[in-house]
Coordinates of C-alpha atoms in Angstrom, one line a residue:
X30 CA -140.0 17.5 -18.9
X31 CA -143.1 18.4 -21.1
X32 CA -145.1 18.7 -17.4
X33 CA -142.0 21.4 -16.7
X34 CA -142.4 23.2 -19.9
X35 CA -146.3 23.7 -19.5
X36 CA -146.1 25.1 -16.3
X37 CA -143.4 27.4 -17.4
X38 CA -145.8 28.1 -20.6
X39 CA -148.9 29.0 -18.0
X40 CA -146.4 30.8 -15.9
X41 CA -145.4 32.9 -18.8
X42 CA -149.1 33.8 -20.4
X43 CA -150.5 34.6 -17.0
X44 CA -147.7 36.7 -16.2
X45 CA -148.1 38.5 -19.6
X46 CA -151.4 38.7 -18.6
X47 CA -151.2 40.5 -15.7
X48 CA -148.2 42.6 -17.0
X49 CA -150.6 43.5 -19.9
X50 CA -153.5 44.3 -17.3
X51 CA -151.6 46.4 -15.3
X52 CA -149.9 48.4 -18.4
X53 CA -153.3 49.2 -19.6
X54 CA -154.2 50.5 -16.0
X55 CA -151.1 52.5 -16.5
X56 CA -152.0 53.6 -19.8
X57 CA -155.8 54.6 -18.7
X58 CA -154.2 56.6 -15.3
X59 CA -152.2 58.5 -17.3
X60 CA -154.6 59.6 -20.0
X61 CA -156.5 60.7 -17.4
X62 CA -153.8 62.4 -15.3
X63 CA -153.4 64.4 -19.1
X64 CA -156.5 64.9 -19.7
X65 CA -156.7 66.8 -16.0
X66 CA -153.0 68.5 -17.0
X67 CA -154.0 69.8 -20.0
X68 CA -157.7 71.1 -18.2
X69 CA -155.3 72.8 -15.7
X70 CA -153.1 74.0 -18.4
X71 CA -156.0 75.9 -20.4
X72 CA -157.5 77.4 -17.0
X73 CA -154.1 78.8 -16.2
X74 CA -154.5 80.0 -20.0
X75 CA -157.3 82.0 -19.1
X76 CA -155.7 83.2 -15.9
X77 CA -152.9 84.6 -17.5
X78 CA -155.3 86.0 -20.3
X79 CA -157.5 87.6 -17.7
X80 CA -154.5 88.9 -16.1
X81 CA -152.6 90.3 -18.4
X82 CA -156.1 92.1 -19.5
X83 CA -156.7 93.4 -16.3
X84 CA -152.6 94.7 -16.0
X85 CA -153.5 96.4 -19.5
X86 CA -157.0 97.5 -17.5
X87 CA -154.8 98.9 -14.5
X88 CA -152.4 100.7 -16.8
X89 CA -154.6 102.7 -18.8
X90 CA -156.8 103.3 -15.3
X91 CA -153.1 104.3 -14.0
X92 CA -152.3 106.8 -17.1
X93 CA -155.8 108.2 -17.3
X94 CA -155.4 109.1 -13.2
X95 CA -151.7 110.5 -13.6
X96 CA -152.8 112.9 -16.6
X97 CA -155.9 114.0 -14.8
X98 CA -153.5 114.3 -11.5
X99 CA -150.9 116.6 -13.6
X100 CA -154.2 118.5 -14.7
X101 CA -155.6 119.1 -11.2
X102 CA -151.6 120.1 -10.4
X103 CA -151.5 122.3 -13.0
X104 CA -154.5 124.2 -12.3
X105 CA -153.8 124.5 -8.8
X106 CA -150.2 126.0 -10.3
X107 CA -153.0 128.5 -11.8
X108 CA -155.0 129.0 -9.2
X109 CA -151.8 130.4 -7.4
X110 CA -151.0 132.7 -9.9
X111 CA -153.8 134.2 -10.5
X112 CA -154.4 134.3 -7.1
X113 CA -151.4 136.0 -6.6
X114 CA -151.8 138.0 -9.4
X115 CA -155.6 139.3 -7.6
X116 CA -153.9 140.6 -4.9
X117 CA -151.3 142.7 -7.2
X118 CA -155.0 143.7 -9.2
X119 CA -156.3 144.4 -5.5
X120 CA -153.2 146.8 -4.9
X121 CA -153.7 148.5 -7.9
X122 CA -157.2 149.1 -7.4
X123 CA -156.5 150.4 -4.3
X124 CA -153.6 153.0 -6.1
X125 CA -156.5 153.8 -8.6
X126 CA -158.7 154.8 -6.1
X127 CA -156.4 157.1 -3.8
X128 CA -155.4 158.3 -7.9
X129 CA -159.0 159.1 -8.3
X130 CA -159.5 160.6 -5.2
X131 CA -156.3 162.9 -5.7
X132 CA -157.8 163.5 -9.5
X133 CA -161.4 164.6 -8.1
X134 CA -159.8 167.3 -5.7
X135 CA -157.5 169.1 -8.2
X136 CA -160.5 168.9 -11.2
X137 CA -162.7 170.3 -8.5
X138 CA -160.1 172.7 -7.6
X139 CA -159.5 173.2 -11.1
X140 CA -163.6 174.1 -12.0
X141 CA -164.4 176.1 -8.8
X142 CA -161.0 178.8 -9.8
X143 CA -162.3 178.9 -13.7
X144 CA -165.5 179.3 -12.9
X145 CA -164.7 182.2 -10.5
X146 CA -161.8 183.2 -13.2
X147 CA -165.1 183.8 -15.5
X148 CA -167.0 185.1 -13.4
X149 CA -164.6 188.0 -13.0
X150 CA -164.1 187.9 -16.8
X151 CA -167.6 188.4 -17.0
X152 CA -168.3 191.3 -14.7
X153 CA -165.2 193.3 -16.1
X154 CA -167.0 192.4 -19.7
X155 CA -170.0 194.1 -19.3
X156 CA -169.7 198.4 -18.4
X157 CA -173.3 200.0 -18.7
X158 CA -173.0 200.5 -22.4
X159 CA -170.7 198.8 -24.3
X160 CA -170.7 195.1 -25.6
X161 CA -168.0 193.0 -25.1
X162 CA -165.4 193.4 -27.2
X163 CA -164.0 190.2 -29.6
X164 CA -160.9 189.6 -28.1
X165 CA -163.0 189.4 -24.7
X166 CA -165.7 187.3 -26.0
X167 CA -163.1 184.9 -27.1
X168 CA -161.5 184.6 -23.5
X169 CA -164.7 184.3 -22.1
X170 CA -166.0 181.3 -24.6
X171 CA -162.4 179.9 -24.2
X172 CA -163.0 179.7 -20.4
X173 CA -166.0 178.4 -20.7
X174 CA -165.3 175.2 -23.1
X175 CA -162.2 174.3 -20.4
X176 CA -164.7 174.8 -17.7
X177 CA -167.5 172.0 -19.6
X178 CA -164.5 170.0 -20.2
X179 CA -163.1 170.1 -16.5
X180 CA -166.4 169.4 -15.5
X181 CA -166.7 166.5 -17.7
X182 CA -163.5 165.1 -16.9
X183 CA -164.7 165.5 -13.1
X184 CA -167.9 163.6 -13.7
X185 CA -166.3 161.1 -15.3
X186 CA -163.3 160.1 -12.5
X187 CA -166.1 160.3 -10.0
X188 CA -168.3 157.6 -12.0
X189 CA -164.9 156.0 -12.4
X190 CA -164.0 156.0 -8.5
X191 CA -167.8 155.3 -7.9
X192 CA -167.3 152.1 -9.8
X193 CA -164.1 151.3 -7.9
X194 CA -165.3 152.0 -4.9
X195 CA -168.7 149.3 -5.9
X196 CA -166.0 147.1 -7.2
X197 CA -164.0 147.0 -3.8
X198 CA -167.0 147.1 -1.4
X199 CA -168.6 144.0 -3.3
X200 CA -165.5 142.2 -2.5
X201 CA -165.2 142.9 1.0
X202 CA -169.3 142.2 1.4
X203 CA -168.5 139.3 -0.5
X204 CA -172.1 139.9 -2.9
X205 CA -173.1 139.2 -6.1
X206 CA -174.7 141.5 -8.2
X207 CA -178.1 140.0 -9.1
X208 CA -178.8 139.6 -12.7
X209 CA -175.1 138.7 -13.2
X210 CA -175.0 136.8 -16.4
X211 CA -171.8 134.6 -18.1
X212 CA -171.7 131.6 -20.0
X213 CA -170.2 128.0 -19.6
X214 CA -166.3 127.8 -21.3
X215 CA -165.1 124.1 -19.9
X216 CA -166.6 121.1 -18.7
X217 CA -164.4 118.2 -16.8
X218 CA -167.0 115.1 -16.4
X219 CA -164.4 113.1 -14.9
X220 CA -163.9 115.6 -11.8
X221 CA -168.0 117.6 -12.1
X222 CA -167.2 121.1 -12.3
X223 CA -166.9 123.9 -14.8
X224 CA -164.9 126.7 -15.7
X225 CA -167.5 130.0 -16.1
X226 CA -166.2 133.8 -18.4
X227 CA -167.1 135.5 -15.0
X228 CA -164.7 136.3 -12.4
X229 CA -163.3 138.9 -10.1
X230 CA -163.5 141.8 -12.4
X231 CA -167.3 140.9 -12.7
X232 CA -167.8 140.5 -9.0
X233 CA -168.0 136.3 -8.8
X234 CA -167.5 135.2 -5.2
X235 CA -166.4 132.0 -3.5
X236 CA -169.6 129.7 -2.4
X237 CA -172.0 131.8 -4.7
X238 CA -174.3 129.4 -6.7
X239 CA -175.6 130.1 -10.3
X240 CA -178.2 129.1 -12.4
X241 CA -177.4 127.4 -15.6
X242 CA -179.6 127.3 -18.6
X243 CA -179.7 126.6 -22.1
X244 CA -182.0 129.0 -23.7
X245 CA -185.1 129.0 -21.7
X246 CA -184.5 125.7 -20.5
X247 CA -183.2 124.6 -16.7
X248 CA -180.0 122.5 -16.8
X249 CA -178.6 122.3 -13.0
X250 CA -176.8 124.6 -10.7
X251 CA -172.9 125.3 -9.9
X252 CA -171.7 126.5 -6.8
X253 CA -168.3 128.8 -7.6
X254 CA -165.2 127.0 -5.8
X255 CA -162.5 129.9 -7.4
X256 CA -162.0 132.8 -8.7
X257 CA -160.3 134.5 -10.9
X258 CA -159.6 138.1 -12.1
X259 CA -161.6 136.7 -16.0
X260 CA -162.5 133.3 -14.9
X261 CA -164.0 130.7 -12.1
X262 CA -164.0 127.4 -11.4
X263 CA -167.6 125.8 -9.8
X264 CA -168.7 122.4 -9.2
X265 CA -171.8 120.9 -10.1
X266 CA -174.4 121.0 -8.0
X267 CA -175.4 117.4 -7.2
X268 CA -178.6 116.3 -8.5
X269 CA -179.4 119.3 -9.5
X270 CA -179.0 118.3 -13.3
X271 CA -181.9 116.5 -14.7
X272 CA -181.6 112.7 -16.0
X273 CA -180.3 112.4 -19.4
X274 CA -179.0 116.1 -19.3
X275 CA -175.2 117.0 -19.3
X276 CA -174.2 121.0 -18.9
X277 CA -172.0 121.7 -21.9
X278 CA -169.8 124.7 -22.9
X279 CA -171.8 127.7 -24.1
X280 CA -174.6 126.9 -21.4
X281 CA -175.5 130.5 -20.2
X282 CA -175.4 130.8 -16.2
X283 CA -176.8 133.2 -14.4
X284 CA -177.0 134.6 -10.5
X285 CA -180.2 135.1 -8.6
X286 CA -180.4 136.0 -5.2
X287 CA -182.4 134.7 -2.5
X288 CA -184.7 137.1 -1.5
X289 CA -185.0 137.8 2.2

């Protein structure tokens, strides 16, 4: 019986043994297999940190390009009007000058039949010996201040149609006049072009490129993309702006032409 119970006994302690060896296998295993979950559970942390930056990143990239989208739109919106709005202004120049031309005749009209109405006043003023008398003098000065003033008023609607006429054949010759000076009233960085105080009613064509400066000193170039009847829009020339230099409103451009 005591032979039984010692084998039962060395049964038992090498079967808690074993039982102990393996449970601190276990044990080790899964400290490990925590060790690696909670490794994976931080990376997956960063992840969804980096990922929830870059949705944040995406959204504002998202926002910035909608507002600058609804910008472009709105200016296109613009560009429409006012070109719509140049060819009413190219209409009424075109009214103005068959005015002007309508004007010119009856003023010349006007001048040739006062100046021949005085010249009759003046030979039935002057018999062999007698002087003019007041009442005649007065007619005759009379005649002659609406004759300076006709005259005047014909000199100045032909200066006017002259300058209409400039106006309309620079637009259909599509040429700047040289010297033609404005300044810089917008810059949009995010899209390179600018919008210049020059337009239409200064002569600014499509394609035309300007000089800009800032005081005596060279900043770049803009090549004019619209225009306006007050305003246009040009881009920036690429490269043409030095390293470390940004155009900025109140830049002063200016147009030079090529010479042949």
């Amino acid at each position: 019986m005591g032979k039984v119970l010692l084998i039962v006994s060395v049964i038992i302690t090498a079967a808690t043994a074993a039982l102990g060896f393996i449970n601190k296998g276990t044990l080790s295993t899964t400290k490990e297999e925590l060790s690696s979950a909670q490794s994976e559970v931080q990376t997956k942390t960063q992840q969804l940190t980096k990922a929830s930056t870059d949705l944040k990143t995406s959204q504002e990239s998202l926002a910035t390009v909608t507002a600058e989208k609804d910008q472009v739109t709105a200016q296109a919106e613009s560009l429409r009007t006012e070109l719509d709005k140049s060819k009413t202004d190219l209409a009424a120049l075109n009214t103005q000058m068959g005015t002007k031309d309508a004007e010119i005749a009856r003023l010349t009209s006007e001048v040739e039949a006062k100046t021949q109405e005085l010249a009759t006043l003046q030979q039935g003023a002057t018999p062999a010996a007698a002087d003019p008398s007041p009442e005649m003098q007065a007619r005759l000065q009379e005649q002659e201040t609406l004759i300076t003033k006709l005259q005047s008023d014909l000199d100045s609607s032909r200066s006017q149609l002259e300058e209409l006429r400039r106006r309309e054949n620079d637009r259909r010759t599509r040429q700047m006049r040289n010297g033609l000076e404005g300044r810089v009233l917008a810059v949009n960085q995010a899209w390179n072009f600018v919008v210049l105080n020059l337009g239409d009613r200064n002569g600014v064509v499509s394609n035309a490129e300007m000089l800009v400066k800032r005081g005596n000193q060279f900043i770049g170039k803009v090549r004019v993309t619209s225009v306006e009847p007050s305003t246009a829009i040009a881009d920036i020339v690429s490269n043409s702006v030095p390293r470390g230099i940004a155009i900025q409103p109140g830049d002063n451009v200016i147009y030079q032409a090529v010479e042949d």
